[in-house]
Coordinates of N, CA, C and O in Angstrom, one line a residue:
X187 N 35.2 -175.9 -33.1 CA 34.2 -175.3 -34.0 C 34.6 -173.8 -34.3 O 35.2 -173.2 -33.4
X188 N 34.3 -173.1 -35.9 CA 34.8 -171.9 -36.0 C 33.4 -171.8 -36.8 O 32.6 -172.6 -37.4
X189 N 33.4 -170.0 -36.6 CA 32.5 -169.8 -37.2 C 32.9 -168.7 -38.6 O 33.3 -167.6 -38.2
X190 N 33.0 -168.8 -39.6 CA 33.8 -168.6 -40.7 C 32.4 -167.2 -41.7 O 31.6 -167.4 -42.5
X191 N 32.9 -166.1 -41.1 CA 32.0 -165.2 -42.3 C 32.2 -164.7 -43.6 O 33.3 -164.7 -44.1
X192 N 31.4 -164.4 -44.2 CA 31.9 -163.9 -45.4 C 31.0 -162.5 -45.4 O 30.4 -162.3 -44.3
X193 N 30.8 -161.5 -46.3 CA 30.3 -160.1 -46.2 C 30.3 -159.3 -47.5 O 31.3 -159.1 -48.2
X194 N 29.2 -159.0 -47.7 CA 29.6 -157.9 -49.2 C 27.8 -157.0 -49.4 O 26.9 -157.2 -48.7
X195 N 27.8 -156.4 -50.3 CA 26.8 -155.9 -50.4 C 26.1 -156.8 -51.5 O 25.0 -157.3 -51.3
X196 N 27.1 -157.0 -52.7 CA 27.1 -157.7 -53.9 C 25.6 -157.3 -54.1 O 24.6 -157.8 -53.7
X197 N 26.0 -156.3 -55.0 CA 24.9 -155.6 -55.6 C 25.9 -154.5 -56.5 O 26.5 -153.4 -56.3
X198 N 25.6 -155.5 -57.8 CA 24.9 -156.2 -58.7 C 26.3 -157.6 -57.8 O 27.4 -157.5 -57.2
X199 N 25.4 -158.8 -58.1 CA 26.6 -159.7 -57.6 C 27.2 -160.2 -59.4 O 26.4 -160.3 -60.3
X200 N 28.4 -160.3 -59.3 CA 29.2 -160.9 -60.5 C 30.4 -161.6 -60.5 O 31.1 -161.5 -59.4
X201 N 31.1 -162.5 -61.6 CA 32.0 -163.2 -61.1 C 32.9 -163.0 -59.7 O 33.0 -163.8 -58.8
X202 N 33.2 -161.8 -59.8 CA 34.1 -162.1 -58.6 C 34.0 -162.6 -57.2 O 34.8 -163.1 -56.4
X203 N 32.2 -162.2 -57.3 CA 31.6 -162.5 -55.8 C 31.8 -163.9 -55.9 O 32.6 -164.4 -55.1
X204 N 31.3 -164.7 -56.8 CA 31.3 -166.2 -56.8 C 32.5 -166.7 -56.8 O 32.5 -167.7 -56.0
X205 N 33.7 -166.5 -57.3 CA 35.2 -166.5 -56.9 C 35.5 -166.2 -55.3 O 36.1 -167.0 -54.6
X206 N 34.9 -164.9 -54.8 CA 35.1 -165.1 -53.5 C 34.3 -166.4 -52.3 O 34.6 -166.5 -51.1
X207 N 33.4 -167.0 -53.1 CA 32.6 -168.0 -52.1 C 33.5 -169.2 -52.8 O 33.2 -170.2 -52.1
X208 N 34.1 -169.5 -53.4 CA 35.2 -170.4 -53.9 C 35.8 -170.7 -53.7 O 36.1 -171.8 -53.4
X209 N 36.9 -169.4 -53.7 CA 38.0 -169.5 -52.9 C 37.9 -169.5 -51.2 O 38.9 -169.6 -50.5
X210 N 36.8 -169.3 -50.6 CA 37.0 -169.0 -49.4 C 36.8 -170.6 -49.0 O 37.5 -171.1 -48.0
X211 N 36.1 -171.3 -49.6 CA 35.7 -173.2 -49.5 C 36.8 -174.0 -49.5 O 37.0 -175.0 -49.0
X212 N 37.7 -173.3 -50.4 CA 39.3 -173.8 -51.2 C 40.0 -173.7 -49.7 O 40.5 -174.7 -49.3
X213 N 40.1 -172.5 -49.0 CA 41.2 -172.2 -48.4 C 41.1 -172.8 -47.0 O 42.0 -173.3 -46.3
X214 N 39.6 -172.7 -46.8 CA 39.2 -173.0 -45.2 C 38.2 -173.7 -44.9 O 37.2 -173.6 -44.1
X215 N 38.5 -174.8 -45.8 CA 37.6 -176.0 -45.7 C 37.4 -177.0 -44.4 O 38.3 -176.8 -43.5
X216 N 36.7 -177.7 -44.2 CA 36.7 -178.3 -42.7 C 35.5 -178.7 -42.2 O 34.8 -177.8 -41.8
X217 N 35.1 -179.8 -42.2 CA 33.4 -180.4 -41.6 C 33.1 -179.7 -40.1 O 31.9 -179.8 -39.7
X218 N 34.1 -179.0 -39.1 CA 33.4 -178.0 -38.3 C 33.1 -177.1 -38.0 O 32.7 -176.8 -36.8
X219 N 33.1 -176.3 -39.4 CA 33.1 -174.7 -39.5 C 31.6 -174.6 -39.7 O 30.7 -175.3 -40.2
X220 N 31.6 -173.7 -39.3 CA 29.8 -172.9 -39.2 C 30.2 -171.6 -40.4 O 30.6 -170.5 -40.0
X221 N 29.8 -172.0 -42.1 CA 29.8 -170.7 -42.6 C 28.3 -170.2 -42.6 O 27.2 -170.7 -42.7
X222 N 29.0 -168.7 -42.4 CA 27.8 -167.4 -42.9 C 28.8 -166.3 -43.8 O 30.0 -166.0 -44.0
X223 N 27.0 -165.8 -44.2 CA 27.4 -164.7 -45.3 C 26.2 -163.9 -45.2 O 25.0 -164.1 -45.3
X224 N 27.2 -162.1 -44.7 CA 25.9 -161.2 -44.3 C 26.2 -160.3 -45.6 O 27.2 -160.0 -46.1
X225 N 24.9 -160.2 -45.8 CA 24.5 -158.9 -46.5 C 24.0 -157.8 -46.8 O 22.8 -157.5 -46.8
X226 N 24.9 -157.1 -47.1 CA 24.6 -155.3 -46.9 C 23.6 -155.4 -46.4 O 23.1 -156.5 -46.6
X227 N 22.6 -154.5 -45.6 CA 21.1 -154.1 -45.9 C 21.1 -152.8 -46.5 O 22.2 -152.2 -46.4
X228 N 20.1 -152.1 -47.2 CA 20.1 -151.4 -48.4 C 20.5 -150.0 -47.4 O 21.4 -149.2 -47.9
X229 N 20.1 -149.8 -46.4 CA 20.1 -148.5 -45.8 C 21.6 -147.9 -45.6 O 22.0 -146.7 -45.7
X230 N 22.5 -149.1 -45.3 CA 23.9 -149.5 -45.4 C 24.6 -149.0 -46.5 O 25.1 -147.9 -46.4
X231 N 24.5 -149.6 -47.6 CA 25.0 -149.8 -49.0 C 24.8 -148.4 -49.4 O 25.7 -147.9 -50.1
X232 N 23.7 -147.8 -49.2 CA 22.8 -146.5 -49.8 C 23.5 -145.2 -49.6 O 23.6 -144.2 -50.3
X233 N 24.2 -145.5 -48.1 CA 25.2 -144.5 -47.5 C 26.3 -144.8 -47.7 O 27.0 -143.7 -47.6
X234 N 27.0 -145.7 -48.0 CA 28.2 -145.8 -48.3 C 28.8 -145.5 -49.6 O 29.8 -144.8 -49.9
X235 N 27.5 -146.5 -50.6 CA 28.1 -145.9 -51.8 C 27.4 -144.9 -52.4 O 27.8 -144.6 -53.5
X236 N 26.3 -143.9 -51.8 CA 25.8 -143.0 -52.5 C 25.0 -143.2 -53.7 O 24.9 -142.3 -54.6
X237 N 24.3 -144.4 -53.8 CA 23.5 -144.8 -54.7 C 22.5 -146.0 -54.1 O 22.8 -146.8 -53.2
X238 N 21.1 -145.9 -54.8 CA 20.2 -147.2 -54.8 C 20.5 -148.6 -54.7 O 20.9 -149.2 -55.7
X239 N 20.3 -149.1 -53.8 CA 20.6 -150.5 -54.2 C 19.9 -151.2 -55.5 O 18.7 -151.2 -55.7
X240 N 20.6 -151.5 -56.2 CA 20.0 -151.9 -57.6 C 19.5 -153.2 -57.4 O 18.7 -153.4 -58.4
X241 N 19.5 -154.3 -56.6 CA 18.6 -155.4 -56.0 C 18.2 -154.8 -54.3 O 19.0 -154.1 -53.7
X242 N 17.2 -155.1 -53.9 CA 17.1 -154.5 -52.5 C 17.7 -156.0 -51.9 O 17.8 -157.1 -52.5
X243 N 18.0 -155.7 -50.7 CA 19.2 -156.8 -49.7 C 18.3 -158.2 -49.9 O 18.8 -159.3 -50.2
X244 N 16.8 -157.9 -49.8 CA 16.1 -159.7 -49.7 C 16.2 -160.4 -50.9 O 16.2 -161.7 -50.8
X245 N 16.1 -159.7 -52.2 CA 16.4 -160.3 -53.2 C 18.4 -160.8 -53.2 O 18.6 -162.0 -53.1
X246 N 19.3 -160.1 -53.3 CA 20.7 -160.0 -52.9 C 20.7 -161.3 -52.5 O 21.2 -162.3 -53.0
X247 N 20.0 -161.2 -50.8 CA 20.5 -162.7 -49.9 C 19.8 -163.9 -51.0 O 20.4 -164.8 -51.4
X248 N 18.4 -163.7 -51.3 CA 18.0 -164.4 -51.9 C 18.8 -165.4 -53.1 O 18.7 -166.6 -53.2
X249 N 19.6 -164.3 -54.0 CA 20.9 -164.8 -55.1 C 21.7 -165.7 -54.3 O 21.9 -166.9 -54.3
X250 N 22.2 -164.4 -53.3 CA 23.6 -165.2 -53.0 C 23.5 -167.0 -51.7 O 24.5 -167.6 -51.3
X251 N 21.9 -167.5 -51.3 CA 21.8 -168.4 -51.0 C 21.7 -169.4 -52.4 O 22.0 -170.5 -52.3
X252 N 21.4 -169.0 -53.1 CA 22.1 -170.0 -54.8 C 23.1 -170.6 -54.5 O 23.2 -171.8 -54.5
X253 N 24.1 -169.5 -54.2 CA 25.5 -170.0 -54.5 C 26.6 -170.4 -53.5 O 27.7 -170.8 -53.6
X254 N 25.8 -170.0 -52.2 CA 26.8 -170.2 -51.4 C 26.0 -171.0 -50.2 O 24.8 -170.7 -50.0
X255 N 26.7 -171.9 -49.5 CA 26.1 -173.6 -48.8 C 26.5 -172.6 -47.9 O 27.5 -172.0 -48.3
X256 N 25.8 -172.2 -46.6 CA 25.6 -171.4 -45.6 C 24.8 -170.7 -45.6 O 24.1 -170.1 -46.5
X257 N 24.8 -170.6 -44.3 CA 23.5 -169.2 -43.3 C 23.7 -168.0 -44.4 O 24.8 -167.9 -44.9
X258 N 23.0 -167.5 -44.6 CA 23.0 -166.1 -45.5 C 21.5 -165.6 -44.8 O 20.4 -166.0 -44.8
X259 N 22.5 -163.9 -43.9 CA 21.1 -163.1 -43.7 C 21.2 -161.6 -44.0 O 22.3 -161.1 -43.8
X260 N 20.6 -161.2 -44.2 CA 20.4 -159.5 -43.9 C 20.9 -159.1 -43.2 O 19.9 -159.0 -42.3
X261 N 22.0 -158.8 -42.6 CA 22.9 -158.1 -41.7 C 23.6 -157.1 -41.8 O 23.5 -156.8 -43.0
X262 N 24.5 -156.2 -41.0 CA 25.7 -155.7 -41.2 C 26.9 -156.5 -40.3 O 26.9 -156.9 -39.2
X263 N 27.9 -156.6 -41.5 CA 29.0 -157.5 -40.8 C 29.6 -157.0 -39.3 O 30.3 -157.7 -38.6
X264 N 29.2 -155.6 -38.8 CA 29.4 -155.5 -37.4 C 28.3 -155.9 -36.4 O 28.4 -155.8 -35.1
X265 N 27.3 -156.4 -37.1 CA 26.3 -156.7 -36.3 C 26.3 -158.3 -35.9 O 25.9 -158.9 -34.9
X266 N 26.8 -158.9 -37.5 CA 27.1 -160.2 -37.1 C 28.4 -160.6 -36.1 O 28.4 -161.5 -35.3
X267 N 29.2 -159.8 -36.4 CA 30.5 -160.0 -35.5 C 30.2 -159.7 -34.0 O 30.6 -160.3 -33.0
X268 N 29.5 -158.6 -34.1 CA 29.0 -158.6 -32.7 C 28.0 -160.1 -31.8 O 28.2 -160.4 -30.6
X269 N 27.4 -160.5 -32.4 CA 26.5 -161.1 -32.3 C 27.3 -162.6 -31.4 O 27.2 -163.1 -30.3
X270 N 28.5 -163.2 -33.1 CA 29.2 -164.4 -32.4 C 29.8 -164.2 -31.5 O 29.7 -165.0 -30.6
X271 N 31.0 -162.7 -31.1 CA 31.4 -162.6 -30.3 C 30.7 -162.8 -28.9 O 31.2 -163.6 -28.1
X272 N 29.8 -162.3 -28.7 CA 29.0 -162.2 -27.6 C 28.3 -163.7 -27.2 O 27.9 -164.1 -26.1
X273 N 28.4 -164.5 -28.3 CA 28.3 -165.9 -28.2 C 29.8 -167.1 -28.2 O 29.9 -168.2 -28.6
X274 N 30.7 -166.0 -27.6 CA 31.9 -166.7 -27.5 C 32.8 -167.7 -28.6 O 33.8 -168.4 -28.5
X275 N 32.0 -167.3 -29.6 CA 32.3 -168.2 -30.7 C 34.1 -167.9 -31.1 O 34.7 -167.0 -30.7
X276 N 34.5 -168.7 -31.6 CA 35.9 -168.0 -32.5 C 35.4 -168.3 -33.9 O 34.7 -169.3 -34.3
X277 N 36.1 -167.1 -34.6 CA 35.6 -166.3 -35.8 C 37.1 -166.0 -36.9 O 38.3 -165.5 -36.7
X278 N 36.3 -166.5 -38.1 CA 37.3 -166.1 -38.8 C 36.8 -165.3 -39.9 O 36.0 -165.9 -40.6
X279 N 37.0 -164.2 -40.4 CA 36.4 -163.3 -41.0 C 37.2 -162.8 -42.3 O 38.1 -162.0 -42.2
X280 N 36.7 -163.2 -43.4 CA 37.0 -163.4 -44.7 C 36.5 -162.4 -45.8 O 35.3 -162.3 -46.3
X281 N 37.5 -161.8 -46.2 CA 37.5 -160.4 -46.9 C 38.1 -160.3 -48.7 O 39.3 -160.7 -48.8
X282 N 37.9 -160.0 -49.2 CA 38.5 -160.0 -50.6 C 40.0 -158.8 -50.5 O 40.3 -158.1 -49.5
X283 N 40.8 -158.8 -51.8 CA 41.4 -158.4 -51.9 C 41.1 -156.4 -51.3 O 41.9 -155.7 -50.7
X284 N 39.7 -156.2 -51.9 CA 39.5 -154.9 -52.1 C 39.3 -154.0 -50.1 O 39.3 -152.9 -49.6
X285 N 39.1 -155.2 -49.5 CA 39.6 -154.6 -47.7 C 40.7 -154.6 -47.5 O 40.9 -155.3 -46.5
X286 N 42.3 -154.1 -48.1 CA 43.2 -154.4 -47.7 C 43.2 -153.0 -47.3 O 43.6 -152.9 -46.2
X287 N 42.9 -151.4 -48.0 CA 42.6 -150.5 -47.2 C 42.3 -150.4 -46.3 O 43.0 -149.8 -45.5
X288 N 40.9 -151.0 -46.0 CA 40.2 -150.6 -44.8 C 40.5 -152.1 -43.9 O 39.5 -152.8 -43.6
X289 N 41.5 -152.3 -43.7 CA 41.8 -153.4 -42.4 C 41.7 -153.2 -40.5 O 41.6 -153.9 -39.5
X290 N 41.9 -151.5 -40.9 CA 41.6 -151.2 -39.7 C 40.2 -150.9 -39.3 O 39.8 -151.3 -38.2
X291 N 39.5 -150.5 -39.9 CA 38.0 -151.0 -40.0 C 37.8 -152.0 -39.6 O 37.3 -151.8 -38.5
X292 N 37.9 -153.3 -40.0 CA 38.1 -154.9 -39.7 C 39.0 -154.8 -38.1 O 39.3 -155.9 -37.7
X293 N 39.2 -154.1 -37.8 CA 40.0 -154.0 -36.8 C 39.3 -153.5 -35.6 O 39.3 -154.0 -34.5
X294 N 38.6 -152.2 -36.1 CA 37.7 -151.8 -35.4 C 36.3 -152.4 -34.8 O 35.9 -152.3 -33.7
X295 N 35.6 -153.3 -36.1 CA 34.8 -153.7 -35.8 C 35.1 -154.8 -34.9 O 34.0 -154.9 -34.3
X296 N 36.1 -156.0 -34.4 CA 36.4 -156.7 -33.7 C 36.5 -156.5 -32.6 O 36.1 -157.3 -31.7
X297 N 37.1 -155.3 -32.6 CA 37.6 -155.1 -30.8 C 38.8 -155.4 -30.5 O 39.8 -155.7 -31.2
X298 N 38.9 -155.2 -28.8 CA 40.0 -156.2 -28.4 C 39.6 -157.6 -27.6 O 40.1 -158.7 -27.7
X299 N 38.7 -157.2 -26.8 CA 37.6 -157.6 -26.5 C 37.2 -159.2 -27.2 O 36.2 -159.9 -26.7
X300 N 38.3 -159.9 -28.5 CA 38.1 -160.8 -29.2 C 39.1 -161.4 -29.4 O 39.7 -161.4 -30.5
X301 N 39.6 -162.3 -28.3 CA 41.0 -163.0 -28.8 C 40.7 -164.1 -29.6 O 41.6 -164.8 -30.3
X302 N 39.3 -164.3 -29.6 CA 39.3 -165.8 -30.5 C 38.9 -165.1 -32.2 O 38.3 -165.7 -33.1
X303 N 39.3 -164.0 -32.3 CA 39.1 -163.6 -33.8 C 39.9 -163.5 -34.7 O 41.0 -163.1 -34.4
X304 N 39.8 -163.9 -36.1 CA 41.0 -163.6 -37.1 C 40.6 -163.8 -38.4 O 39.8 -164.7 -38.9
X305 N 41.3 -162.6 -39.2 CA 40.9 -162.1 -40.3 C 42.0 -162.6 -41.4 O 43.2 -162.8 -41.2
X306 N 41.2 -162.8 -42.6 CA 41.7 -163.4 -43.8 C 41.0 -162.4 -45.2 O 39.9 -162.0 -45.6
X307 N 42.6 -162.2 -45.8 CA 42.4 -161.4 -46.6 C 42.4 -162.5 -48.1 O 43.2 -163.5 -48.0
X308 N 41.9 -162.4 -49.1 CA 41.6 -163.6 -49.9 C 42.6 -162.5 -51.1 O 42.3 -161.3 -51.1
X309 N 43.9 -163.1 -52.1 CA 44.1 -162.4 -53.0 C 43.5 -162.7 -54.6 O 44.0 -163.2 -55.6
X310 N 42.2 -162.3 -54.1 CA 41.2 -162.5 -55.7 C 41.9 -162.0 -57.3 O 42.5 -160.9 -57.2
X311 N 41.8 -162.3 -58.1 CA 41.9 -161.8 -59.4 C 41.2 -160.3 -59.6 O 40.0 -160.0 -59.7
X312 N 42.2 -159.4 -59.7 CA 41.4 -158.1 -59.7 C 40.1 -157.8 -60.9 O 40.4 -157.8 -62.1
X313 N 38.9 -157.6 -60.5 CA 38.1 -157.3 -61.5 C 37.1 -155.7 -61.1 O 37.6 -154.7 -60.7
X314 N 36.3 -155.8 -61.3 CA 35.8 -154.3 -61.3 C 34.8 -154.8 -60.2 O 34.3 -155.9 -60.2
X315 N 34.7 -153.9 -59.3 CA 33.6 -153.9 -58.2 C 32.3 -153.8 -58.8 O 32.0 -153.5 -60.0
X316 N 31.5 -154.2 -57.9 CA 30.3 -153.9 -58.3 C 29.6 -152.1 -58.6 O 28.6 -152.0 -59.2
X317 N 30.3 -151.1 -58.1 CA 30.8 -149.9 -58.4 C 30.8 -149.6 -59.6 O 30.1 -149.0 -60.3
X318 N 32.1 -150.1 -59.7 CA 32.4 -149.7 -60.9 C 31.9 -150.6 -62.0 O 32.3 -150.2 -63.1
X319 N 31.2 -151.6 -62.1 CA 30.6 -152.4 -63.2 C 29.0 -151.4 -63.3 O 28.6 -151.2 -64.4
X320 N 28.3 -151.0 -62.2 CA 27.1 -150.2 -62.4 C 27.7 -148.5 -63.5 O 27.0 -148.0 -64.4
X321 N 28.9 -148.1 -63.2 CA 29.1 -146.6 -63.7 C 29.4 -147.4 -64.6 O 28.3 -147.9 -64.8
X322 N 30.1 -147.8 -65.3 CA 30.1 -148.7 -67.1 C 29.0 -148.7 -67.5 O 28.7 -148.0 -68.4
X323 N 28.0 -149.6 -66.8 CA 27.0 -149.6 -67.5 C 25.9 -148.4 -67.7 O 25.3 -148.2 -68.7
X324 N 25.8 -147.4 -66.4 CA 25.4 -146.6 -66.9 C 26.0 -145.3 -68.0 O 25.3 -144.3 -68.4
X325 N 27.4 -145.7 -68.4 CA 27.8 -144.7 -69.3 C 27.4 -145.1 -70.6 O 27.0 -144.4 -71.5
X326 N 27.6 -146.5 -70.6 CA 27.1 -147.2 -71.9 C 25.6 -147.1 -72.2 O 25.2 -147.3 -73.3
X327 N 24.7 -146.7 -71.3 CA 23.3 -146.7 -71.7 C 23.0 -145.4 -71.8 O 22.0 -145.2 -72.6
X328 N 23.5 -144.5 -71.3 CA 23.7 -142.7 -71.8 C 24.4 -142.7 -73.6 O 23.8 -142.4 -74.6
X329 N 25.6 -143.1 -73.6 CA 25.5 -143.2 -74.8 C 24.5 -144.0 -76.0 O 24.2 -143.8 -77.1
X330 N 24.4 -144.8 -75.5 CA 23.4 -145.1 -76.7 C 21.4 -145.4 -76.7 O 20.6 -146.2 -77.2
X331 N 21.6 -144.3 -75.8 CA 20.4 -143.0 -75.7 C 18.8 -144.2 -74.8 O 17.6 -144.0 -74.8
X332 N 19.5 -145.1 -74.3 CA 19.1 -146.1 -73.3 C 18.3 -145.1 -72.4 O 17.1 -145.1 -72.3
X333 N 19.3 -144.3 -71.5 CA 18.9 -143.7 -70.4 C 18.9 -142.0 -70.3 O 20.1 -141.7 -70.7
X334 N 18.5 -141.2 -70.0 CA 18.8 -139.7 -70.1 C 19.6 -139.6 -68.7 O 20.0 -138.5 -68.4

């Protein structure tokens, strides 16, 4: 048995998120995997990216239990990682294209402390983060006098 995570804030969620629960089914399929999928909680997201969560996390998990056949909770993915570890589990931990920076992050958060752990980097179709799809839109609604 493996326990197979997925992780994002996905806020606003858009194609690509659902590409990444697609391809992750595509690549690491298997009747004895245990998937989960944590999500940001807002206090998280708020500091990292310096802005409001534009869905708060229970709504977020709420979407992304739509779309994706797995556990989905309000977490931080170091908290979930912590959690299987500590339950001996082995872990395979599934990341989009856009953690190929921060790998050692992913590195950090595991430990050494985890030989049954390993990470998968997914090479998604580059599209705009959820970042940058919110700054688009809010330039577009500045110009056309939407928003002050």
């Amino acid at each position: 048995d493996m326990t197979i995570i997925l992780s994002g804030s996905f806020d606003p969620l858009h194609p690509r998120h659902v590409e990444y629960f697609q391809v992750a089914r595509q690549c690491f399929s298997g009747s004895d995997h245990y998937w989960m999928c944590a999500v940001e909680p807002d206090t998280q997201l708020e500091a990292r990216k310096g802005r409001p969560a534009f869905l708060g996390a229970k709504d977020r998990a709420a979407v992304v239990r739509g779309l994706f056949s797995g556990h989905v909770e309000v977490a931080t993915l170091r908290e979930v990682i912590q959690r299987r570890i500590d339950l001996r589990e082995d872990l395979l931990i599934v990341k989009g294209w856009d953690w190929t920076a921060r790998f050692t992050e992913l590195l950090e958060l595991v430990g050494s402390r985890a030989p049954g752990v390993s990470i998968a980097l997914l090479n998604l179709q580059r599209q705009a983060s959820s970042t940058e799809l919110l700054r688009d839109w809010h330039e577009r609604a500045k110009a056309n006098a939407f928003i002050q």
